[in-house]
Amino acid sequence: MKVLVVTNLAPIRNNPVAGTFVVKRLEQYTKSGVDYSAVSIGFEDTWVTKLARKILRKSLGTPLNQMGRVKFTPILLRMRPVSYKRLIRECSQRIESLFEVSEFDIIHAHGMYSIPAGEIAYLLAKKYGKPFVVTLHGSDVNLFMPKRKERYIEVLENAARCIFVSRALLEKAKSFGYSGQNATVIPNGYDPDVFKPMDKNTVRKELGIYKEDTQYVGFVGNLIPIKRADKLPEIFRKIAKELPNTRFLIVGNGVLRDKILKEMEGLDVIFAGRVPQVEVAKYMNAMNVMVLPSRNEGWPCVVLEAQACGTCVVGSSNGGIPEAIGFPEYVVEEGDNFEEMFVKRAVEVLRVSI
């Protein structure tokens, strides 16, 4: 079988771990003897954005052409097309200029975001008479589908199969009018060779963060509003008030980084930034509790990864988080007093582990 993979969920220069769940799937293609070509689509910086990045000292977010043994063919659009249809058409034409689409048996799109890979796959599939599959990962349904409901429904209904990473995400798509008749739920997994239990004190010393008689609470993810990262300072301060001997670990980066670090002044916080997966596993092992207060999630791989490290996860009731956690006692229902209830549950878990 020969598969054409189309996505904008792929490693980029300033975030090599972006799209890890797509990379891991493609690694399994290779192990299973499936021949594939993967196209990663992004936007090329204009002179304005290049100047802005230089001023802000931000590195270019362009796709990488390889991550480990997984290869991508990057397609960079010079500027955002003036219309949605033109965007789809231009992406499709660029793919046709690089590949003999007729030679592929199936087209597999990952994501329906600002660059909707599913739409591109749909257009190519119709033109060449090929079946196509769409995998939906989270924000494509939660944030983008409400804005383009009719288009998304048409694409999903015409796919040979729609793969959702959680039952909650499938139900959300159905709430917008998608029938679900061609749907399958396949959650993202984790790498057991990377995420596995380690001695907590040993790994804390290895990371240089060891402190006697201290509890460790951590967050792993992008520092963005949908992850409720804006509320981390409030949550961490309330935990510290209940348990003063607590050290907080933040693994990840994002637009809220400077704001939340400023608001955490005075707390015992270690900001690791973005680190390779092997380092993520060490930080997860160093934690007594990992918190995931997200406002929405498709399927949070970090939950499975932390649990594989033997670390308890306290999360919100949004999206696929309850499915991933699997234990209702560690899920905090959304509501007006969410932060207070979330802190209460995290502190209860921490007190048990003392």
Short mmCIF file of C-alpha atoms in Angstrom, two decimals:
data_model
loop_
_atom_site.label_atom_id
_atom_site.label_comp_id
_atom_site.label_asym_id
_atom_site.label_seq_id
_atom_site.Cartn_x
_atom_site.Cartn_y
_atom_site.Cartn_z
CA MET A 1 0.00 0.00 0.00
CA LYS A 2 1.16 3.52 -0.84
CA VAL A 3 -0.18 6.41 1.26
CA LEU A 4 -0.02 10.16 0.67
CA VAL A 5 -0.07 11.93 4.05
CA VAL A 6 -1.04 15.61 4.15
CA THR A 7 -0.74 17.67 7.33
CA ASN A 8 0.29 20.94 8.92
CA LEU A 9 0.86 19.09 12.20
CA ALA A 10 4.58 18.49 11.83
CA PRO A 11 7.90 19.39 13.49
CA ILE A 12 8.93 23.00 12.94
CA ARG A 13 12.27 24.72 13.36
CA ASN A 14 11.46 26.41 16.68
CA ASN A 15 9.47 23.44 18.02
CA PRO A 16 10.88 20.09 16.83
CA VAL A 17 8.40 18.12 18.96
CA ALA A 18 5.35 19.69 17.28
CA GLY A 19 3.14 17.06 15.65
CA THR A 20 4.81 14.24 17.58
CA PHE A 21 1.63 12.14 17.35
CA VAL A 22 1.80 12.31 13.53
CA VAL A 23 5.51 11.44 13.54
CA LYS A 24 4.85 8.41 15.77
CA ARG A 25 2.12 7.18 13.44
CA LEU A 26 4.47 7.45 10.46
CA GLU A 27 7.11 5.49 12.38
CA GLN A 28 4.55 2.68 12.63
CA TYR A 29 3.94 2.92 8.87
CA THR A 30 7.62 2.15 8.34
CA LYS A 31 7.58 -0.74 10.84
CA SER A 32 4.52 -2.18 9.14
CA GLY A 33 6.03 -1.93 5.66
CA VAL A 34 3.63 0.78 4.46
CA ASP A 35 5.09 3.00 1.77
CA TYR A 36 4.24 6.65 2.33
CA SER A 37 5.08 10.20 1.35
CA ALA A 38 4.33 12.90 3.92
CA VAL A 39 3.66 16.52 2.99
CA SER A 40 3.84 19.20 5.69
CA ILE A 41 2.27 22.53 4.79
CA GLY A 42 3.02 25.92 6.31
CA PHE A 43 3.34 29.59 5.49
CA GLU A 44 6.61 31.21 4.46
CA ASP A 45 7.52 34.38 6.32
CA THR A 46 7.03 37.64 4.43
CA TRP A 47 9.52 40.49 4.90
CA VAL A 48 7.14 41.98 7.49
CA THR A 49 6.95 38.82 9.60
CA LYS A 50 10.69 38.23 9.20
CA LEU A 51 11.33 41.72 10.55
CA ALA A 52 8.90 41.15 13.41
CA ARG A 53 10.58 37.85 14.30
CA LYS A 54 13.98 39.54 14.25
CA ILE A 55 12.79 42.28 16.58
CA LEU A 56 11.10 39.79 18.89
CA ARG A 57 14.02 37.35 18.55
CA LYS A 58 11.66 34.60 17.51
CA SER A 59 12.97 31.76 15.35
CA LEU A 60 11.23 30.75 12.16
CA GLY A 61 8.31 28.36 12.54
CA THR A 62 8.83 26.64 9.19
CA PRO A 63 8.45 22.86 8.80
CA LEU A 64 11.45 20.56 9.13
CA ASN A 65 12.06 17.98 6.41
CA GLN A 66 12.99 15.17 8.78
CA MET A 67 12.44 14.02 12.37
CA GLY A 68 14.36 10.88 13.18
CA ARG A 69 13.63 8.42 10.39
CA VAL A 70 10.41 10.16 9.39
CA LYS A 71 10.75 12.39 6.35
CA PHE A 72 8.49 15.26 5.31
CA THR A 73 8.29 17.22 2.09
CA PRO A 74 7.63 20.79 3.26
CA ILE A 75 5.39 23.03 1.19
CA LEU A 76 5.63 26.71 2.11
CA LEU A 77 2.98 29.09 0.84
CA ARG A 78 4.44 32.53 0.17
CA MET A 79 1.40 34.37 1.45
CA ARG A 80 -2.04 33.52 2.76
CA PRO A 81 -4.42 33.29 -0.24
CA VAL A 82 -7.27 35.79 -0.24
CA SER A 83 -9.93 33.08 -0.15
CA TYR A 84 -10.46 29.70 1.48
CA LYS A 85 -11.03 28.00 -1.89
CA ARG A 86 -7.85 29.49 -3.30
CA LEU A 87 -5.88 28.21 -0.31
CA ILE A 88 -7.12 24.66 -0.92
CA ARG A 89 -6.49 24.91 -4.67
CA GLU A 90 -2.96 26.29 -4.27
CA CYS A 91 -1.97 23.60 -1.75
CA SER A 92 -3.38 20.88 -4.00
CA GLN A 93 -1.55 22.20 -7.05
CA ARG A 94 1.73 22.34 -5.15
CA ILE A 95 1.30 18.69 -4.10
CA GLU A 96 0.50 17.70 -7.69
CA SER A 97 3.68 19.42 -8.86
CA LEU A 98 5.75 17.29 -6.46
CA PHE A 99 4.03 13.89 -6.61
CA GLU A 100 2.23 11.60 -9.02
CA VAL A 101 -0.96 11.52 -6.97
CA SER A 102 -2.42 8.78 -9.18
CA GLU A 103 0.23 6.35 -7.89
CA PHE A 104 -1.06 6.48 -4.30
CA ASP A 105 -3.68 4.05 -3.01
CA ILE A 106 -5.08 6.34 -0.34
CA ILE A 107 -4.74 9.93 0.92
CA HIS A 108 -4.58 10.46 4.68
CA ALA A 109 -5.08 13.97 6.04
CA HIS A 110 -4.21 14.97 9.59
CA GLY A 111 -6.13 18.00 10.79
CA MET A 112 -8.62 20.60 9.60
CA TYR A 113 -6.99 23.76 10.93
CA SER A 114 -6.12 27.12 9.33
CA ILE A 115 -4.59 24.97 6.60
CA PRO A 116 -7.31 22.30 6.37
CA ALA A 117 -5.49 19.15 5.27
CA GLY A 118 -8.83 17.34 5.06
CA GLU A 119 -10.09 19.76 2.39
CA ILE A 120 -6.89 19.30 0.37
CA ALA A 121 -7.21 15.51 0.59
CA TYR A 122 -10.88 15.73 -0.43
CA LEU A 123 -10.08 17.79 -3.54
CA LEU A 124 -7.25 15.48 -4.62
CA ALA A 125 -9.33 12.36 -3.88
CA LYS A 126 -12.19 13.57 -6.09
CA LYS A 127 -9.83 14.48 -8.93
CA TYR A 128 -7.93 11.18 -8.92
CA GLY A 129 -10.68 8.83 -7.77
CA LYS A 130 -8.88 7.86 -4.57
CA PRO A 131 -10.30 7.15 -1.10
CA PHE A 132 -9.27 9.55 1.63
CA VAL A 133 -9.16 9.41 5.42
CA VAL A 134 -9.22 12.37 7.84
CA THR A 135 -7.87 12.28 11.39
CA LEU A 136 -9.27 14.98 13.68
CA HIS A 137 -7.07 15.93 16.62
CA GLY A 138 -8.88 18.54 18.71
CA SER A 139 -8.89 22.25 17.95
CA ASP A 140 -9.81 21.55 14.34
CA VAL A 141 -13.24 20.42 15.61
CA ASN A 142 -13.48 22.55 18.76
CA LEU A 143 -12.36 25.87 17.26
CA PHE A 144 -12.45 25.73 13.44
CA MET A 145 -15.46 23.54 12.67
CA PRO A 146 -18.03 26.03 14.10
CA LYS A 147 -16.71 28.68 11.67
CA ARG A 148 -16.85 26.43 8.57
CA LYS A 149 -19.56 23.99 9.56
CA GLU A 150 -20.98 23.25 6.09
CA ARG A 151 -17.55 22.71 4.50
CA TYR A 152 -16.31 20.50 7.32
CA ILE A 153 -19.46 18.37 7.30
CA GLU A 154 -19.17 17.84 3.53
CA VAL A 155 -15.53 16.76 3.85
CA LEU A 156 -16.15 14.43 6.79
CA GLU A 157 -19.24 12.80 5.28
CA ASN A 158 -17.37 12.07 2.03
CA ALA A 159 -14.28 10.56 3.67
CA ALA A 160 -13.78 6.81 3.54
CA ARG A 161 -13.14 7.05 7.28
CA CYS A 162 -12.94 9.80 9.90
CA ILE A 163 -10.66 9.05 12.82
CA PHE A 164 -11.24 10.95 16.06
CA VAL A 165 -8.71 10.87 18.88
CA SER A 166 -11.43 10.75 21.55
CA ARG A 167 -15.10 9.90 21.95
CA ALA A 168 -15.68 13.44 23.25
CA LEU A 169 -14.26 14.92 20.04
CA LEU A 170 -16.52 12.73 17.90
CA GLU A 171 -19.57 13.81 19.91
CA LYS A 172 -18.55 17.45 19.49
CA ALA A 173 -18.37 17.01 15.69
CA LYS A 174 -21.79 15.33 15.74
CA SER A 175 -23.20 18.30 17.65
CA PHE A 176 -22.37 20.44 14.59
CA GLY A 177 -24.33 18.15 12.26
CA TYR A 178 -21.83 15.42 11.30
CA SER A 179 -23.58 12.01 11.17
CA GLY A 180 -20.70 9.95 12.58
CA GLN A 181 -21.58 7.00 10.34
CA ASN A 182 -18.04 6.69 8.99
CA ALA A 183 -16.31 7.52 12.30
CA THR A 184 -13.74 5.57 14.31
CA VAL A 185 -12.20 6.56 17.64
CA ILE A 186 -8.46 5.84 17.89
CA PRO A 187 -6.75 7.69 20.78
CA ASN A 188 -3.15 8.82 20.56
CA GLY A 189 -0.72 6.57 22.39
CA TYR A 190 2.66 7.02 24.03
CA ASP A 191 6.15 5.60 23.66
CA PRO A 192 6.74 3.05 26.47
CA ASP A 193 10.47 3.09 25.76
CA VAL A 194 10.56 6.77 26.75
CA PHE A 195 7.76 7.18 29.27
CA LYS A 196 8.32 4.73 32.11
CA PRO A 197 8.76 4.92 35.90
CA MET A 198 12.03 6.21 37.36
CA ASP A 199 13.06 6.84 40.97
CA LYS A 200 11.78 10.34 41.75
CA ASN A 201 14.65 11.55 43.91
CA THR A 202 17.23 10.14 41.52
CA VAL A 203 15.70 11.89 38.51
CA ARG A 204 15.29 15.14 40.47
CA LYS A 205 19.00 15.10 41.28
CA GLU A 206 19.83 14.30 37.66
CA LEU A 207 17.79 17.32 36.55
CA GLY A 208 19.39 19.50 39.21
CA ILE A 209 16.05 20.31 40.87
CA TYR A 210 16.25 18.16 44.01
CA LYS A 211 15.14 19.72 47.28
CA GLU A 212 14.54 17.86 50.54
CA ASP A 213 11.02 17.44 51.98
CA THR A 214 9.44 19.02 48.92
CA GLN A 215 6.39 18.19 46.84
CA TYR A 216 6.59 18.68 43.07
CA VAL A 217 3.62 19.88 41.02
CA GLY A 218 4.01 20.20 37.27
CA PHE A 219 2.40 21.32 34.05
CA VAL A 220 3.41 20.01 30.61
CA GLY A 221 2.07 21.72 27.49
CA ASN A 222 1.79 24.88 25.46
CA LEU A 223 1.40 28.06 27.50
CA ILE A 224 -1.75 29.21 25.72
CA PRO A 225 -5.29 30.16 26.84
CA ILE A 226 -6.97 26.92 25.70
CA LYS A 227 -4.69 25.04 28.12
CA ARG A 228 -5.84 27.50 30.83
CA ALA A 229 -2.18 28.40 31.32
CA ASP A 230 -3.33 31.90 32.24
CA LYS A 231 -4.71 30.40 35.47
CA LEU A 232 -1.53 28.53 36.44
CA PRO A 233 -0.26 31.39 38.65
CA GLU A 234 -3.53 31.41 40.60
CA ILE A 235 -3.61 27.60 40.89
CA PHE A 236 0.04 27.36 41.93
CA ARG A 237 -0.27 30.15 44.51
CA LYS A 238 -3.28 28.50 46.12
CA ILE A 239 -1.48 25.15 46.25
CA ALA A 240 1.58 26.84 47.81
CA LYS A 241 -0.65 28.47 50.43
CA GLU A 242 -1.91 25.02 51.48
CA LEU A 243 1.44 23.25 51.08
CA PRO A 244 4.32 25.76 51.35
CA ASN A 245 7.02 23.16 50.65
CA THR A 246 5.98 22.78 47.01
CA ARG A 247 8.14 23.29 43.96
CA PHE A 248 6.43 23.92 40.62
CA LEU A 249 7.67 22.66 37.26
CA ILE A 250 6.59 24.11 33.91
CA VAL A 251 7.57 22.18 30.80
CA GLY A 252 6.58 23.92 27.58
CA ASN A 253 6.40 27.35 26.02
CA GLY A 254 3.92 29.70 24.43
CA VAL A 255 2.52 33.21 24.15
CA LEU A 256 1.64 33.40 27.86
CA ARG A 257 5.14 32.51 29.06
CA ASP A 258 6.35 35.95 30.15
CA LYS A 259 2.99 36.91 31.66
CA ILE A 260 2.61 33.83 33.83
CA LEU A 261 6.24 33.81 34.95
CA LYS A 262 5.87 37.42 36.06
CA GLU A 263 2.70 36.53 37.97
CA MET A 264 4.53 33.63 39.65
CA GLU A 265 7.26 35.80 41.15
CA GLY A 266 7.94 34.67 44.71
CA LEU A 267 6.92 31.06 44.05
CA ASP A 268 9.42 28.22 43.82
CA VAL A 269 9.04 27.71 40.06
CA ILE A 270 11.35 25.97 37.60
CA PHE A 271 10.69 26.79 33.96
CA ALA A 272 12.18 24.10 31.73
CA GLY A 273 10.83 25.42 28.42
CA ARG A 274 10.48 23.04 25.49
CA VAL A 275 12.63 19.96 25.90
CA PRO A 276 13.04 16.64 24.01
CA GLN A 277 10.66 13.81 24.91
CA VAL A 278 13.30 11.96 26.93
CA GLU A 279 13.63 15.07 29.11
CA VAL A 280 9.84 15.45 29.33
CA ALA A 281 9.70 11.92 30.74
CA LYS A 282 12.26 12.85 33.42
CA TYR A 283 10.30 15.93 34.48
CA MET A 284 7.09 13.89 34.60
CA ASN A 285 8.82 11.36 36.84
CA ALA A 286 10.00 14.20 39.07
CA MET A 287 6.41 15.31 39.72
CA ASN A 288 4.13 14.09 42.49
CA VAL A 289 1.16 15.48 40.57
CA MET A 290 0.75 16.82 37.06
CA VAL A 291 -2.07 19.31 36.47
CA LEU A 292 -4.02 19.73 33.24
CA PRO A 293 -6.72 22.41 33.72
CA SER A 294 -7.37 22.85 29.97
CA ARG A 295 -10.50 24.55 28.69
CA ASN A 296 -10.60 21.99 25.89
CA GLU A 297 -8.61 19.00 24.62
CA GLY A 298 -8.95 16.50 21.81
CA TRP A 299 -6.88 13.72 23.34
CA PRO A 300 -4.16 14.80 25.80
CA CYS A 301 -1.20 12.45 25.24
CA VAL A 302 0.51 14.03 28.25
CA VAL A 303 -1.98 12.27 30.53
CA LEU A 304 -1.00 8.80 29.32
CA GLU A 305 2.67 9.75 29.32
CA ALA A 306 2.55 11.00 32.92
CA GLN A 307 0.58 7.97 34.07
CA ALA A 308 3.11 5.70 32.35
CA CYS A 309 5.74 7.43 34.50
CA GLY A 310 3.68 6.61 37.60
CA THR A 311 2.59 10.21 38.14
CA CYS A 312 -0.98 11.11 39.10
CA VAL A 313 -2.79 13.57 36.83
CA VAL A 314 -5.50 15.97 38.00
CA GLY A 315 -7.40 17.42 35.06
CA SER A 316 -10.49 19.35 34.02
CA SER A 317 -13.66 17.71 32.72
CA ASN A 318 -13.22 19.19 29.24
CA GLY A 319 -12.84 17.35 25.94
CA GLY A 320 -10.99 14.04 26.02
CA ILE A 321 -9.35 14.63 29.42
CA PRO A 322 -11.75 12.42 31.46
CA GLU A 323 -11.36 9.60 28.92
CA ALA A 324 -7.58 9.85 29.10
CA ILE A 325 -7.39 10.04 32.91
CA GLY A 326 -9.80 7.14 33.33
CA PHE A 327 -10.49 7.80 37.03
CA PRO A 328 -13.38 10.21 37.80
CA GLU A 329 -11.95 11.09 41.21
CA TYR A 330 -9.08 12.94 39.49
CA VAL A 331 -11.36 14.93 37.16
CA VAL A 332 -12.60 18.36 38.26
CA GLU A 333 -15.88 19.56 36.79
CA GLU A 334 -15.97 22.88 34.99
CA GLY A 335 -17.81 25.64 36.88
CA ASP A 336 -17.69 29.07 38.48
CA ASN A 337 -15.41 27.91 41.30
CA PHE A 338 -13.27 25.70 39.07
CA GLU A 339 -9.87 26.95 40.26
CA GLU A 340 -10.77 26.47 43.94
CA MET A 341 -12.09 22.92 43.35
CA PHE A 342 -9.09 22.10 41.18
CA VAL A 343 -6.64 23.21 43.87
CA LYS A 344 -8.58 21.32 46.53
CA ARG A 345 -8.34 18.07 44.58
CA ALA A 346 -4.64 18.53 43.76
CA VAL A 347 -3.83 19.26 47.43
CA GLU A 348 -5.77 16.19 48.55
CA VAL A 349 -3.70 14.02 46.23
CA LEU A 350 -0.46 15.65 47.36
CA ARG A 351 -1.27 15.11 51.04
CA VAL A 352 -1.79 11.42 50.41
CA SER A 353 1.64 11.20 48.78
CA ILE A 354 3.49 12.92 51.64
#
